[in-house]
Amino acid sequence: KFIANNIRGYLPLKIVHFIMNLHTLPRTIYLSRHGQSEYNLLGKIGGDSGLSKAGLEYARRLATFCKNEICVEKNIDESTGEEQKNEVPARLWTSTLRRTKETAQFIENGTLTHKWDNGEVAEWLQMRPRQRRNLDELYAGGCDGLTYKEIEQQFPDEFNRRQKDKLAYRYPRGESYMDVILRLEPLAHEMERTREPILIIGHQGIHRIIYAYFMGLSREEAPYVSIPLNTVIQLKPHAYGCDEKRVCLMDKTEMFGDGQDEPVTSMPVSNPEYAKDDPVMNAPSC
């Protein structure tokens, strides 16, 4: 029960709205980038390309992972000591871009009869895909569809500006990480109030922000978090932090290059030791 009285001002209202979406029940959030896209193969950023052959293979493996890990609750039978698996309600979110929808295409969608905490029994549409425009990748504007090398050659001033301040840099007629943070705010509230496991199939820039939010990283750190392809990141928020587990579903030797490897100089130039020996910033791409 919430009682709000005489709340005035923009910031107090935002705080009240955020608090009203919180709950103390355990929950799990799974982050996965889309499978390798045709643009990834070419090293291009942005666009709305489909998946490569390796990307489709990852989509199939992700569907198997969903069925065996995300949509089930594992318990140990005290009398026999055997592991039991019970199907539980789960959610699936994607962006509106083609590569994320294609990555979700093999995930099974069925109907589940579930008994809720209040005793009610209802039908649940398991892993129903919800396309959220808030989850679309950071828009590169005039640089959309180019490689980082082409951006450096054609727009050297823009390239250097991005290297100096990746957080606040906005692509010409495009977006910045600060813009993405603002459009992800409503989804952050929804993730806070959701109780069921959520699989979010999104993009590198988007998952960097979501990961930083739950792991307690600063805005300045967020643009440099490693979010590799072919990897599911499991996050379990709790009262005093967030537990993380990374599961690689497809080794990098099974495919061509990631394609979105950014220039080394995109690390903060003001502090070259920023990510040295840091497992978060230098997490291997499988």
PDB file of N, CA and C in Angstrom, residues 67-69 72-75 83-87:
ATOM      1  N   LYS A  67      13.997 -22.821 -23.474  1.00  0.00           N
ATOM      2  CA  LYS A  67      13.156 -23.952 -23.087  1.00  0.00           C
ATOM      3  C   LYS A  67      13.694 -24.670 -21.863  1.00  0.00           C
ATOM      4  N   ASN A  68      15.029 -24.813 -21.781  1.00  0.00           N
ATOM      5  CA  ASN A  68      15.637 -25.612 -20.716  1.00  0.00           C
ATOM      6  C   ASN A  68      16.046 -24.816 -19.482  1.00  0.00           C
ATOM      7  N   GLU A  69      16.208 -23.497 -19.625  1.00  0.00           N
ATOM      8  CA  GLU A  69      16.739 -22.706 -18.519  1.00  0.00           C
ATOM      9  C   GLU A  69      15.821 -21.569 -18.068  1.00  0.00           C
ATOM     10  N   VAL A  72      11.863 -22.645 -17.008  1.00  0.00           N
ATOM     11  CA  VAL A  72      11.689 -23.700 -16.005  1.00  0.00           C
ATOM     12  C   VAL A  72      12.272 -23.262 -14.665  1.00  0.00           C
ATOM     13  N   GLU A  73      11.704 -23.805 -13.629  1.00  0.00           N
ATOM     14  CA  GLU A  73      12.212 -23.599 -12.270  1.00  0.00           C
ATOM     15  C   GLU A  73      12.718 -24.950 -11.763  1.00  0.00           C
ATOM     16  N   LYS A  74      13.973 -24.967 -11.334  1.00  0.00           N
ATOM     17  CA  LYS A  74      14.592 -26.223 -10.914  1.00  0.00           C
ATOM     18  C   LYS A  74      14.578 -26.332  -9.391  1.00  0.00           C
ATOM     19  N   ASN A  75      14.081 -27.461  -8.895  1.00  0.00           N
ATOM     20  CA  ASN A  75      14.033 -27.731  -7.460  1.00  0.00           C
ATOM     21  C   ASN A  75      14.528 -29.148  -7.194  1.00  0.00           C
ATOM     22  N   GLU A  83      16.498 -33.870  -9.197  1.00  0.00           N
ATOM     23  CA  GLU A  83      16.153 -32.525  -9.659  1.00  0.00           C
ATOM     24  C   GLU A  83      14.834 -32.560 -10.407  1.00  0.00           C
ATOM     25  N   GLN A  84      13.959 -31.644 -10.063  1.00  0.00           N
ATOM     26  CA  GLN A  84      12.665 -31.533 -10.734  1.00  0.00           C
ATOM     27  C   GLN A  84      12.584 -30.197 -11.453  1.00  0.00           C
ATOM     28  N   LYS A  85      11.976 -30.216 -12.637  1.00  0.00           N
ATOM     29  CA  LYS A  85      11.813 -29.005 -13.429  1.00  0.00           C
ATOM     30  C   LYS A  85      10.328 -28.717 -13.610  1.00  0.00           C
ATOM     31  N   ASN A  86       9.939 -27.514 -13.252  1.00  0.00           N
ATOM     32  CA  ASN A  86       8.550 -27.083 -13.416  1.00  0.00           C
ATOM     33  C   ASN A  86       8.510 -25.861 -14.323  1.00  0.00           C
ATOM     34  N   GLU A  87       7.626 -25.880 -15.302  1.00  0.00           N
ATOM     35  CA  GLU A  87       7.515 -24.740 -16.213  1.00  0.00           C
ATOM     36  C   GLU A  87       6.908 -23.551 -15.485  1.00  0.00           C
TER      37      GLU A  87
END
